[in-house]
Amino acid sequence: MAKIFVSLCFLLLLHGCLAREHFRPSSQQQNECQFQRINALEPIERVQSEAGFTEFFDSNEQQFQCSGVEVIRHQIQPRGLLLPSYTNTPILFFVEQGSGVQGVMLPGCPETYEASTEQFEGRKGGSAFTDRHQKVHHFRQGDLVAIPTGAAHWLYNNGQEELVIIALLDSQNYANQLDPNHRRFFLAGNSEGQQQGQPRSWGRRQQGQSQQRGSNNIFQGFEVQTIAEAFNVDQQTAMLLRGDEDHRGHIVMVERDLQVIQPRREQEFRGRPRDNGVEETICSMKLQTNIDDPSRADVYNPQAGRCTSINSFKFPILQFLQLSAERGVLHNNGMVSPHWIMNAHNIIYVTEGAMRMQIVNDQGEEVFNDQIQQGQLVVVPQNFAVVKQAQGQECKWISFRTSDNAIMNTLAGETSAMRALPVDVIANAYQMSREDAQRLKYSRQEAVLFPSSGSSAYRRSSRGRGGRMTEAEA
């Protein structure tokens, strides 16, 4: 009965949040978006642990201040375990490489994964449960994984190669009522890595502040006697919960393969008879979906590439997170039509290859005209116009968007704003003949992805990272 009540409260909380006004962006944030130059960003800080590391992009960078998000990157070795923690923000992450399993502990949900051993205590057929826990979720390369605000979670690399994850944390999400910063609350270990003498704060640093207090696990703030009494354990066990002597960092090595209850092909997990519809709605909600499968592409051009968008209609949990994503692949010199996102900021991270981007603000000023390569990130503010083109080879990226149903409007192509205009409006607006206006309007038959054109002025630059297109090249 208690679990049913908690589940009902959790359901009402989620739907209540959705009914509230989504307050991004505030007036202060709008002012912060009036910058003159956007730069391609790379991680500026790395926290090393026993079985991997986490890289941080500069959360004080103006692009992140504008969009109200933060980005981190985990790299976890085989048999590496990212210790249980929770955040004050929703998390949406993309699996760039590898595979693994995760657990997300949702309040009030039943422990539907059970293991039992047979006992013979005077009568045959008795059973005693040796372990029971909430559902374990598998993920693989190309998956998009969602974690609700405040939900404790852990990750484990059960594959043979390093697990690489790029994660977006939406600090300005309506569900975050703490402050406009990402804060991670660990349930185990501490944030002090093996190779660093100073702990690292997992929240945004304030301007002008060089170092903050480290983020050790929350049990360290409680007295040993309090922990012992709360869990009904001895003081030695309580001290282990505090982790005072644990210096492995936030990603630890599992000596033998992690033993968790997982369904096999011949065996499915058993739902308890007392489960009800509320628990099934929340507790069985899908937390991952694959965004890298070519057969799921929304837009495909054999000569140009493909794009796959995941929104709340395809992936319902995104309605709670108020986030969405796009996976893009451009072939040799392929181009995405100049466009803008009508209702969201767009955070673009390149996972393979390189592409050249141009971004233009509301003043008609170029704020970005650079090459962005693998491992770099660019934030495109809401309604800023952007065009991107692969640089001589295939390019792949993942985009995170700050709306659960982000809408793109193109400037060129079959479904563009230009195509929707009457010919006479185009002719008078641009001081051209009706014939030229008609030619301009119907010059592209593709919708979003354009193959390379020999007459295109937007061509590959031979310079390396960070080089800008010169007037002569244009």
Coordinates of N, CA and C in Angstrom, one line a residue, residues 14 21 100 153 162 197 234 240 303 307 372 401:
L14 N 5.2 14.2 -11.6 CA 5.7 14.4 -13.0 C 4.7 15.1 -13.8
E21 N 4.8 26.2 -16.2 CA 5.4 26.9 -17.4 C 6.9 26.6 -17.4
G100 N 27.1 -1.4 -22.1 CA 27.1 -1.5 -20.6 C 25.7 -1.8 -20.1
H153 N 21.4 6.6 -9.9 CA 21.7 5.7 -11.0 C 23.2 5.3 -10.9
E162 N 36.6 0.2 -24.1 CA 36.2 1.3 -23.3 C 34.8 1.9 -23.6
G197 N 45.5 15.6 -6.0 CA 45.5 15.8 -4.6 C 44.3 16.6 -4.1
D234 N 26.5 -2.4 12.4 CA 27.5 -2.0 13.3 C 28.3 -0.8 12.8
L240 N 32.3 2.2 6.6 CA 32.5 1.8 5.1 C 31.5 2.6 4.3
Q303 N 23.4 10.5 -51.4 CA 24.5 11.3 -51.8 C 25.0 12.2 -50.7
C307 N 19.7 11.9 -41.2 CA 19.4 12.5 -39.9 C 18.3 11.8 -39.2
I372 N 34.7 22.5 -37.0 CA 34.5 21.8 -35.7 C 34.8 20.3 -35.9
R401 N 18.9 19.0 -27.7 CA 18.0 20.2 -27.8 C 17.1 20.4 -26.6

